[in-house]
Short mmCIF file of C-alpha atoms in Angstrom, two decimals:
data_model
loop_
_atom_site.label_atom_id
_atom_site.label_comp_id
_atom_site.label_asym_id
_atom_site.label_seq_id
_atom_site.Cartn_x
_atom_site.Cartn_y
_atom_site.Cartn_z
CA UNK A 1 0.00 0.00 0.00
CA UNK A 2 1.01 3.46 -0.79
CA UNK A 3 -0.09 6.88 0.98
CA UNK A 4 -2.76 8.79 -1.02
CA UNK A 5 0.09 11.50 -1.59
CA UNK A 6 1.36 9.50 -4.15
CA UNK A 7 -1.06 10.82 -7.22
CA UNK A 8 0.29 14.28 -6.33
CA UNK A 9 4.06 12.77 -6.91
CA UNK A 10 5.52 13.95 -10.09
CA UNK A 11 7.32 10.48 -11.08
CA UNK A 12 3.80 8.91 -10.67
CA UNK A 13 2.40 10.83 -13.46
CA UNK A 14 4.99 11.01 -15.69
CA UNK A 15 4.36 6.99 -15.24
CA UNK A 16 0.85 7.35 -16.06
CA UNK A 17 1.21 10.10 -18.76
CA UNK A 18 3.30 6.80 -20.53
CA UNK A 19 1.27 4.43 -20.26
CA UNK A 20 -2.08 6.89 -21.40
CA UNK A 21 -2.03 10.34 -22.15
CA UNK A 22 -5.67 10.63 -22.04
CA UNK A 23 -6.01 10.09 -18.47
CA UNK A 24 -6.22 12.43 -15.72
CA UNK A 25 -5.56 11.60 -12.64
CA UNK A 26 -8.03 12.80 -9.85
CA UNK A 27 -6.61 14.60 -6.92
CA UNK A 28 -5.66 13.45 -3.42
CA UNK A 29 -8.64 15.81 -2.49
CA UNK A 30 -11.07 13.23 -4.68
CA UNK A 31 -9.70 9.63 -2.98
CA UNK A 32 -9.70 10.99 0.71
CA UNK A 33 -12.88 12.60 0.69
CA UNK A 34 -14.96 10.86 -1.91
CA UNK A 35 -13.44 7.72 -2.92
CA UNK A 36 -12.65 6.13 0.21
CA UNK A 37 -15.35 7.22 2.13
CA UNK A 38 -17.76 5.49 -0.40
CA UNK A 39 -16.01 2.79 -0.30
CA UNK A 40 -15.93 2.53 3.29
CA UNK A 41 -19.54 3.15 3.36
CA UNK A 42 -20.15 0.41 0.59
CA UNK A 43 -18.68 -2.27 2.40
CA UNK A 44 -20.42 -1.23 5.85
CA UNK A 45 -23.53 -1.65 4.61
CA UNK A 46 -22.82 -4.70 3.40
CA UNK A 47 -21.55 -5.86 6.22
CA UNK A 48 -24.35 -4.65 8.56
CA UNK A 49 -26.52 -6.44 6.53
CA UNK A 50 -25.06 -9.66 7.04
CA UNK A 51 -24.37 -9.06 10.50
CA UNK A 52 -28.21 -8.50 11.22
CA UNK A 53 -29.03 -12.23 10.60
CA UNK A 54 -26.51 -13.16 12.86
CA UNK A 55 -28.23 -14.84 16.56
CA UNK A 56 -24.85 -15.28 17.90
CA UNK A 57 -21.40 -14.71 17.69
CA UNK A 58 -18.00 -14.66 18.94
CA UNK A 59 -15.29 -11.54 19.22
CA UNK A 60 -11.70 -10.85 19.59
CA UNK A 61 -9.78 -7.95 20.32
CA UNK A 62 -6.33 -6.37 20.92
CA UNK A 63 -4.34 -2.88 21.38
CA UNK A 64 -1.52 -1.95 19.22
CA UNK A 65 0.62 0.61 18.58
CA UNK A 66 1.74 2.32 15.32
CA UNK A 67 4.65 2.44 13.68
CA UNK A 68 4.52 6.37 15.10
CA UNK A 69 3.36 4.69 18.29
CA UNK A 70 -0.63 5.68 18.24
CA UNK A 71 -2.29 3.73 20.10
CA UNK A 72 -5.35 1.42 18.52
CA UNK A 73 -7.69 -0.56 19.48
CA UNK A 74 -9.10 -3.69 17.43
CA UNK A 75 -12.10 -5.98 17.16
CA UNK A 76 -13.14 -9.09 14.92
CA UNK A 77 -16.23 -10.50 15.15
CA UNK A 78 -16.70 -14.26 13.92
CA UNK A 79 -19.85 -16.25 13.20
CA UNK A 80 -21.50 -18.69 11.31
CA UNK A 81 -23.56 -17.86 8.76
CA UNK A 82 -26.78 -19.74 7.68
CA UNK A 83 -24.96 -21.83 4.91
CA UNK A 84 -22.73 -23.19 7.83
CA UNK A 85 -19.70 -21.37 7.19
CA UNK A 86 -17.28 -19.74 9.09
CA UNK A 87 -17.19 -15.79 8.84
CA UNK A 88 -14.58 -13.29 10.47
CA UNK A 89 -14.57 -9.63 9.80
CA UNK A 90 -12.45 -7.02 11.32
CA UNK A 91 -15.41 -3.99 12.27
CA UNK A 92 -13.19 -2.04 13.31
CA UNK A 93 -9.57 -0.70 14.25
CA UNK A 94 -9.86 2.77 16.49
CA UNK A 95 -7.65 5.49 17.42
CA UNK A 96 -7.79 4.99 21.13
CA UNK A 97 -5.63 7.78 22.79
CA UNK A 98 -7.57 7.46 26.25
CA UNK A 99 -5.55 5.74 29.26
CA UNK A 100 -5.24 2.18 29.01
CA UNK A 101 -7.53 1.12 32.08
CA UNK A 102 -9.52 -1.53 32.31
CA UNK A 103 -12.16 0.84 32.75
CA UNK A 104 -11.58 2.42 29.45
CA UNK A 105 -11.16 -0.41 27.66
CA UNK A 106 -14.79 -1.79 28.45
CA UNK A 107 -16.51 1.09 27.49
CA UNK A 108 -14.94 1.05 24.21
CA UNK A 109 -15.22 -2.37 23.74
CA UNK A 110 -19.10 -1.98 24.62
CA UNK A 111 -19.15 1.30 22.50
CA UNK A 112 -18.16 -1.00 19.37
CA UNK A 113 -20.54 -3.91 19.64
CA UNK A 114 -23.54 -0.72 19.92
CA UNK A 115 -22.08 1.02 16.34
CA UNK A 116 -22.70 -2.29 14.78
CA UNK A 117 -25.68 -3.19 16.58
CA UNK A 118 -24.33 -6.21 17.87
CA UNK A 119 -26.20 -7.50 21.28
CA UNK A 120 -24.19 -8.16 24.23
CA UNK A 121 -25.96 -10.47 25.30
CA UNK A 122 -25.72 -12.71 21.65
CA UNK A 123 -22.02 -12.64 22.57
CA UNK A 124 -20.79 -16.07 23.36
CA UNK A 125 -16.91 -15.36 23.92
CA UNK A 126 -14.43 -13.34 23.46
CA UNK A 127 -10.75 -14.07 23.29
CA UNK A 128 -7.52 -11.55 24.51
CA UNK A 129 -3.97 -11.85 25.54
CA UNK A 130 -3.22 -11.81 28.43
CA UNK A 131 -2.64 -7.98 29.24
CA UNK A 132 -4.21 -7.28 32.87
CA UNK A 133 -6.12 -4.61 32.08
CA UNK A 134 -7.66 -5.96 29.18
CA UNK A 135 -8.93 -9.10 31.45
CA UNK A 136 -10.20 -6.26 33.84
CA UNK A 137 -12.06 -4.92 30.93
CA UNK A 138 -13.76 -8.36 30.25
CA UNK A 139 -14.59 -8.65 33.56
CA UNK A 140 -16.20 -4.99 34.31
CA UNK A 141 -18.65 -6.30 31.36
CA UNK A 142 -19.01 -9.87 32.67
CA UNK A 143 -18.33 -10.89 29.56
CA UNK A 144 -17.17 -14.99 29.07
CA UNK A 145 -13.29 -14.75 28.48
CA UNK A 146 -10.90 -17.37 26.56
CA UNK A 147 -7.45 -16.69 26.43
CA UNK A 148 -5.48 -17.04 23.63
CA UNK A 149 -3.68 -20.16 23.17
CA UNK A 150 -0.76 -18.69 20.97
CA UNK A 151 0.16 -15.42 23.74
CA UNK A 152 0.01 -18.15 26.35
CA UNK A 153 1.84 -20.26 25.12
CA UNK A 154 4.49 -17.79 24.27
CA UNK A 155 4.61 -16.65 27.57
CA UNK A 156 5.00 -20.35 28.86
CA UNK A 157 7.98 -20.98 26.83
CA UNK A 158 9.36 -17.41 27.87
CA UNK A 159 8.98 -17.81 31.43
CA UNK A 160 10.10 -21.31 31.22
CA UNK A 161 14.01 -20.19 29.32
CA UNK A 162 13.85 -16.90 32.03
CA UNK A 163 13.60 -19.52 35.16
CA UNK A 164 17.26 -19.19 37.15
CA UNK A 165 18.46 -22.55 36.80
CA UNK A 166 17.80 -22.65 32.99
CA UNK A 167 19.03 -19.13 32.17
CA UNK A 168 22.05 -19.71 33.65
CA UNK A 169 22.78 -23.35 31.47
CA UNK A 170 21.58 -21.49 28.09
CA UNK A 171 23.02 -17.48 28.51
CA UNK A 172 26.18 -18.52 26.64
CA UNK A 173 24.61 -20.38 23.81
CA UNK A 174 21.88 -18.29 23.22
CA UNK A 175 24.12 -14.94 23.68
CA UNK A 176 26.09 -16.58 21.04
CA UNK A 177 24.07 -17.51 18.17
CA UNK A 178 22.47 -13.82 18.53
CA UNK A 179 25.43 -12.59 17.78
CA UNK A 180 25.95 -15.07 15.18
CA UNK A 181 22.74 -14.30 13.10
CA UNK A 182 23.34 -10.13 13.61
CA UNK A 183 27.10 -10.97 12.22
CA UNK A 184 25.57 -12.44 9.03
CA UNK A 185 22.79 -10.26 8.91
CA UNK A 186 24.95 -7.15 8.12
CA UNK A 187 27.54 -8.83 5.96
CA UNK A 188 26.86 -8.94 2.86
CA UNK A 189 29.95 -10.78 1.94
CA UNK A 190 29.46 -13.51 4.97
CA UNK A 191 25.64 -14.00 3.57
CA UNK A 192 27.61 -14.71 0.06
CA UNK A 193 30.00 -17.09 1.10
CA UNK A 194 27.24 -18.32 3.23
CA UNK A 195 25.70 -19.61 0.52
CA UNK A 196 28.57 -20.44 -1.27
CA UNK A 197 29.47 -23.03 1.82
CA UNK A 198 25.39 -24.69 1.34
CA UNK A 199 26.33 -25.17 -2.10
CA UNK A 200 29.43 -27.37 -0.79
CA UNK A 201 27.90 -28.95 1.67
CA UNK A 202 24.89 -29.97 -0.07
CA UNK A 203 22.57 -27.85 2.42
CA UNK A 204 19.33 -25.99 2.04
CA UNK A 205 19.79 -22.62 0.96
CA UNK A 206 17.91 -20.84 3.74
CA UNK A 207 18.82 -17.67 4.92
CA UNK A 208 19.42 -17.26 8.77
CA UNK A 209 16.17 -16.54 11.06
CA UNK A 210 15.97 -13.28 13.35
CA UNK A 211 14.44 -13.80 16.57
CA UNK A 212 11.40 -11.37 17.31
CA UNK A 213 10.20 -11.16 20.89
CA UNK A 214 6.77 -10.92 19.90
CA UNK A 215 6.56 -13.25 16.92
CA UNK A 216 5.15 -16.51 18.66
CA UNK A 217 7.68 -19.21 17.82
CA UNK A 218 10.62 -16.97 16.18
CA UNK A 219 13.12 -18.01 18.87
CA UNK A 220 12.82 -21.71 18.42
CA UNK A 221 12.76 -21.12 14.37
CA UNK A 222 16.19 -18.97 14.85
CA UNK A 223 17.92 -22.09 16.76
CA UNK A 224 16.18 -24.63 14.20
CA UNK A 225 17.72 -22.54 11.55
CA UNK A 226 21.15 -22.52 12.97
CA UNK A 227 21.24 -26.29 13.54
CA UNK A 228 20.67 -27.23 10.53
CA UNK A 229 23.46 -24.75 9.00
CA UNK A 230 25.63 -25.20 11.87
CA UNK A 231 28.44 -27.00 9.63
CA UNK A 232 28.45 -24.33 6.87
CA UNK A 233 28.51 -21.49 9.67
CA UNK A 234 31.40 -23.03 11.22
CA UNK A 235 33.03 -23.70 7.88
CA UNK A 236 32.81 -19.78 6.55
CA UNK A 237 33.43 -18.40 10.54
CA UNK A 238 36.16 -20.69 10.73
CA UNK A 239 38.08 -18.77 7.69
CA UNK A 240 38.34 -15.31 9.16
CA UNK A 241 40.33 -15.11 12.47
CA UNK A 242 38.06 -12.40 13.25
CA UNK A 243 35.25 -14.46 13.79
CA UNK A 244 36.37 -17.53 14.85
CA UNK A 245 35.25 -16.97 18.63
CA UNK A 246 31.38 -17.34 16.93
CA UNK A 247 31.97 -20.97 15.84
CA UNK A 248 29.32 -22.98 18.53
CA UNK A 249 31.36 -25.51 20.65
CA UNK A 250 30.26 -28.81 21.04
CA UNK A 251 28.27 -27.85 24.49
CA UNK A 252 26.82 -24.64 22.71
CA UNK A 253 25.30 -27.24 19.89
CA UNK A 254 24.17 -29.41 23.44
CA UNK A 255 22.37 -26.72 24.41
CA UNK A 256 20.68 -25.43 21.13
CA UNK A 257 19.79 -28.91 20.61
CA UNK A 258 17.92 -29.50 23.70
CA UNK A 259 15.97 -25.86 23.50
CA UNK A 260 15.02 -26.84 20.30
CA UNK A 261 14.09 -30.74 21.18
CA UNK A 262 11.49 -29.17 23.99
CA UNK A 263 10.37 -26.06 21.67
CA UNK A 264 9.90 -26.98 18.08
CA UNK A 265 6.65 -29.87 18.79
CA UNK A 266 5.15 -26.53 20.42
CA UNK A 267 4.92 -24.77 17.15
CA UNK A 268 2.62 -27.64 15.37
CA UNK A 269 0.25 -26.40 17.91
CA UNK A 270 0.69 -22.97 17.46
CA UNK A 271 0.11 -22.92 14.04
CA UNK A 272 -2.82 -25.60 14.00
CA UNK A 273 -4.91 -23.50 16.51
CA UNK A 274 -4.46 -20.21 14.39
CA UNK A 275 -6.46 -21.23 11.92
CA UNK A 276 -9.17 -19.14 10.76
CA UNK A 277 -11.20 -20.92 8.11
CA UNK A 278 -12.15 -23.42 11.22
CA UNK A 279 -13.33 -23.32 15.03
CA UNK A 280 -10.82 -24.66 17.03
CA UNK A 281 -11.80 -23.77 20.46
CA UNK A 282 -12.71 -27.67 20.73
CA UNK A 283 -9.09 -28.90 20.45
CA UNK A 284 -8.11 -27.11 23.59
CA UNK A 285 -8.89 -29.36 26.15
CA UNK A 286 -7.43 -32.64 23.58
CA UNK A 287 -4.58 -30.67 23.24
CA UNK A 288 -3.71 -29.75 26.77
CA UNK A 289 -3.94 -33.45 27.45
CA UNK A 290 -1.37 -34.41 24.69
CA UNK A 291 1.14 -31.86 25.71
CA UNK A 292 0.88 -33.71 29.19
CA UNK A 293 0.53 -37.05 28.37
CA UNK A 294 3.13 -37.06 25.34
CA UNK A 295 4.40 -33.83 23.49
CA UNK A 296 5.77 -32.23 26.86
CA UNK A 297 6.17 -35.66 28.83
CA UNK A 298 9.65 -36.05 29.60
CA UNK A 299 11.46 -39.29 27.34
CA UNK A 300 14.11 -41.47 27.49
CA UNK A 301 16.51 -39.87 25.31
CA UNK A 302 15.64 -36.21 26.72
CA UNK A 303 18.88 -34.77 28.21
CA UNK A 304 18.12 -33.00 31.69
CA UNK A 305 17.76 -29.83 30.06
CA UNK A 306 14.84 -30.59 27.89
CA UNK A 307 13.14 -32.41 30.49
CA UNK A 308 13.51 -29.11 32.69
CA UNK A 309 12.13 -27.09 29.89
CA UNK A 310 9.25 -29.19 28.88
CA UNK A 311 8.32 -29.47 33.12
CA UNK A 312 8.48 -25.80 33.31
CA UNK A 313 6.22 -25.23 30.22
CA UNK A 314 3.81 -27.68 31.25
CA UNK A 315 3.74 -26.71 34.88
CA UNK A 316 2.92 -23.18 33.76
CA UNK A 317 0.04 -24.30 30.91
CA UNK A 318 -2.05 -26.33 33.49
CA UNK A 319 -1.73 -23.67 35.70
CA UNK A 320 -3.53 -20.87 33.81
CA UNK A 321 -5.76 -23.11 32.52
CA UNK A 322 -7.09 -24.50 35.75
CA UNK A 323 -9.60 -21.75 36.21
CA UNK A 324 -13.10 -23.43 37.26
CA UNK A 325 -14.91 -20.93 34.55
CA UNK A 326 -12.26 -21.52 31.81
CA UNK A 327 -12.37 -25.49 32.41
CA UNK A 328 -16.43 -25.79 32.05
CA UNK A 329 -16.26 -23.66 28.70
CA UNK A 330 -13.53 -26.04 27.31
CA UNK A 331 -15.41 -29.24 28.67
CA UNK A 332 -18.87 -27.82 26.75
CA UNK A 333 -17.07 -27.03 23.59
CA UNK A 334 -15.26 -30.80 23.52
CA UNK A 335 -18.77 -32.28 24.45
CA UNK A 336 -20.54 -30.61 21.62
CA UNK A 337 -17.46 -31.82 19.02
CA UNK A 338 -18.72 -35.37 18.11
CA UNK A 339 -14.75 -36.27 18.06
CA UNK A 340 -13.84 -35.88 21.37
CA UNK A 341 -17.37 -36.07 23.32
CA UNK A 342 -16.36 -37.03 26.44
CA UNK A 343 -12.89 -38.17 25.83
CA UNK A 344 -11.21 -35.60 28.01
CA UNK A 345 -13.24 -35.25 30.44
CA UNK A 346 -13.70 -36.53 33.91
CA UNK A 347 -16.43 -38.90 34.78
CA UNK A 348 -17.72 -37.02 37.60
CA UNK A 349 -18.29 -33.48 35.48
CA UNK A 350 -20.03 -35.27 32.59
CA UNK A 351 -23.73 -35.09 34.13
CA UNK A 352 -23.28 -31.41 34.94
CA UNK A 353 -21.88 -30.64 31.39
CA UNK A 354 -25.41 -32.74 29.82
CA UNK A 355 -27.79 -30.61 31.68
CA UNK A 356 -25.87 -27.41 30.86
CA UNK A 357 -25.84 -28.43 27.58
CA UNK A 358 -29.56 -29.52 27.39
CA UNK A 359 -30.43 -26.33 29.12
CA UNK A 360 -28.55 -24.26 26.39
CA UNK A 361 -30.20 -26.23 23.63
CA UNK A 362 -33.08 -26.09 24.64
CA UNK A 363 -33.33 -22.28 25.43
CA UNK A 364 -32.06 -21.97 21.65
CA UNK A 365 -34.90 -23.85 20.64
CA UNK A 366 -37.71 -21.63 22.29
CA UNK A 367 -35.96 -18.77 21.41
CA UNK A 368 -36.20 -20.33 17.79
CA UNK A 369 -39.89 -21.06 17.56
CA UNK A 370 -40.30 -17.69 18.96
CA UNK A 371 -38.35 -15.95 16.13
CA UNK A 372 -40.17 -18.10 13.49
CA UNK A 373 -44.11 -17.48 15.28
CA UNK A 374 -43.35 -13.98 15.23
CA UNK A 375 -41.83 -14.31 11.56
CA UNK A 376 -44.93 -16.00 10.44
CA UNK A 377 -47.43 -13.69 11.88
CA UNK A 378 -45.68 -10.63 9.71
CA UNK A 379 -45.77 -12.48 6.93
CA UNK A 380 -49.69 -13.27 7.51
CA UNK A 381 -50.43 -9.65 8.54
CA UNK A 382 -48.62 -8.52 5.20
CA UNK A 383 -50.24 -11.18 2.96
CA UNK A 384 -53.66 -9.92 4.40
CA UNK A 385 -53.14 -6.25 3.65
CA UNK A 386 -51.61 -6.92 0.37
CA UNK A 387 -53.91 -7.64 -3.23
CA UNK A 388 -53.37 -10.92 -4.20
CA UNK A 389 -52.60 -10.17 -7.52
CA UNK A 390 -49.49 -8.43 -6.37
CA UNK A 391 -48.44 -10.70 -3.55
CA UNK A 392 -45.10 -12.30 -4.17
CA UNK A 393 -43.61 -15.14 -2.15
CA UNK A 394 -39.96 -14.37 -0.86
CA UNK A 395 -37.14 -16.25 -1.70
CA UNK A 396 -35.70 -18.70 0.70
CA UNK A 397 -32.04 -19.00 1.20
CA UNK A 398 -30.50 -22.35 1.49
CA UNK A 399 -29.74 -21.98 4.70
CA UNK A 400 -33.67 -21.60 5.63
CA UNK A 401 -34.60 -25.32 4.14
CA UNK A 402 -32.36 -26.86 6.52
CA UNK A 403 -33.84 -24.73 9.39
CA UNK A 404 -37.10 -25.81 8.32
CA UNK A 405 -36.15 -29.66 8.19
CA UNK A 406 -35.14 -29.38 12.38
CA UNK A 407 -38.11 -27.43 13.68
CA UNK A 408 -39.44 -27.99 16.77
CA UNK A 409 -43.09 -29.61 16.93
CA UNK A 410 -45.25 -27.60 19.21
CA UNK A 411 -46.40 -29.06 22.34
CA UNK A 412 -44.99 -28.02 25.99
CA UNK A 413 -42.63 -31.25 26.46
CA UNK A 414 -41.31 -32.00 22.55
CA UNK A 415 -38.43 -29.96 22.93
CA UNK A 416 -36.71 -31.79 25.97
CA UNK A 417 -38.06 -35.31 24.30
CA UNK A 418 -36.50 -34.05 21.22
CA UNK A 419 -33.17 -32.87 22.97
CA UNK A 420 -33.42 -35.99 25.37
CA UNK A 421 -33.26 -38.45 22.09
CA UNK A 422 -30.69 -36.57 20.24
CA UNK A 423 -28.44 -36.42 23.41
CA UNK A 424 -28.67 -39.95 23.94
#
């Protein structure tokens, strides 16, 4: 993307002059005051409309900063539509110079869902880091809170490397292939005979990986990277006397081995719970018990290091996941997901999760028949006041024929009978 300035920048129409003479540009004036704002308006319309068929829905939200360090605030709704699919849309990123209270925070959040006329009370979720004041913000509007897996995650592997005992065994290995990757990254002539020595050694020519302390996962990528270059680093370090204090030693490849060993099963995780064509709020509770059970459970061939690591990780996931309110959400959502039922659950929780459930169910039923009585009496009322030579029947979606193939009989006790027999 380019600033709107750019149609005002001589090379730019000398550009456009070449390739047609004919055209004239329209001013800066013309794209920040008429056509963005109709396109803006264009597509928030459109997405109003779709949003007013949705009965419920779920919402996350962050705060960044610019690159000029403004503050913003985010939100994303996501829903599923009546064709069964998926839908996320960003409604809106805000300027949001106020204080960064928790206080503040819920009001805005609040203020958004009321521009787009979204219900609080249709809200099933909403997911945010882990920032405190964010999680006050939740709670001042009592609002049902899931953390996200991928900040916690990070923050279990970063408070597992920061613990004394493990800090201490890693500081020189990790100091060192930091400095490694910066040496390389601002040599030109190292990256070249970098690649020169992958050519030699018949390895993958991959450039080396810069760790980012907020990029989930970038840290255990970096020391993957330099592993599997380690012999073609050596060999091109190895040739200027300069840098041959950067070759690893055999205990500095030890210990970038066993980070990596405990980190890089992590990162299948990572990435498989990003996903955003998918709900994957289900897998949490399956995927906790894996990391306990096999991906963090210490092995055989685990040096002490890795088994230190993994403990610490684990220890620290089960932990902030232990929260009575956060354990019944992840318990509903696996009991709804016909692959995991009750799988990972306890025995003694599963009666209390099948009446919530049935309660929920059947509360979405009424509220169903409601919506279509009341739907059904417009469409009466109109019929009536219409001529019948100019009545016309609307047209269904696709979603509506498979609405209308799961109503709910009338009759005061079909709905739990109904719910009773589909539980079972």
């Amino acid at each position: 993307m380019v600033s709107i300035n750019t149609v005002s920048n001589e090379g730019f129409k000398k550009l456009i002059r070449t390739l047609d003479k004919r055209y004239a540009i329209p001013s800066r004036t013309y794209f920040s005051q008429v056509a963005i704002p109709e396109m803006y308006t264009q597509c928030r319309n459109k997405l109003e409309t779709e949003l007013k068929n949705v009965e419920y829905y779920a919402t996350t939200t962050d705060l960044w900063s610019s690159r000029t360090t403004e503050p913003y605030l985010s939100l994303t709704v996501h829903f599923i539509n009546d064709d069964f699919e998926l839908k996320s849309h960003c409604l809106q990123t805000v300027y949001f110079p106020a204080d960064h209270t928790g206080e503040n925070i819920a009001h805005g959040l609040r203020e958004s869902l009321s521009n787009w006329g979204l219900k609080e009370e249709d809200q099933t979720c909403i997911t945010t880091d882990n920032g405190s004041n964010v999680v006050k913000a939740v709670e001042l509007n009592h609002w049902t809170r899931l953390q996200c897996f991928g900040h916690r995650l990070h923050l279990a592997i970063e408070n597992a490397l920061k613990e004394k005992t493990v800090k201490d065994r890693i500081n020189r290995a990790t100091g060192l292939y930091r400095s490694l990757v910066c040496h390389f990254s601002h040599s030109w002539k190292k990256k070249a005979a970098l690649s020169e020595a992958q050519r030699e050694l018949h390895l993958p020519e991959h450039s080396l990986i810069t760790e980012c302390p907020t990029r989930w996962g970038s840290r255990q990528k970096m020391i993957g990277r330099v592993l599997e270059q380690r012999k073609a680093l050596s060999q091109v370090l190895s040739e200027d006397r300069k840098t041959r204090h950067l070759v690893p030693s055999w205990q500095d490849i030890e210990v970038l081995e066993s980070i990596n060993n405990a980190l890089r099963p992590l990162q299948e995780f990572t990435d498989a719970l990003s996903g955003e064509a998918y709900a994957s709020v289900s897998y949490l509770k399956p995927v906790l018990h894996l990391l306990k059970t096999s991906t963090l459970a210490a092995k055989d061939e685990d040096t002490a290091l890795t088994k230190k690591i993994k403990s610490l990780v684990l220890g620290y996931m089960e932990n902030k996941y232990s929260d009575p309110a956060t354990q019944e959400l992840l318990d509903i959502t696996s009991f709804i997901d016909p692959r995991f039922k009750t799988d990972y659950m306890s025995a003694e929780k599963v009666p209390d999760i099948k009446a919530r459930v049935k309660i929920e169910m059947e509360q979405v039923a009424r509220k169903e028949k409601r919506v279509q009585a009341s739907t059904t009496d417009a469409v009466l009322l109109s019929a009536g006041e219409a001529e019948p030579s100019t009545s016309k029947k609307a047209k269904r979606s696709l979603g509506s024929f498979f609405k209308s193939s799961t109503a709910v009989p009338p009759g005061p006790a079909s709905t739990a009978v109904q719910l009773e027999c589909h539980r079972s």
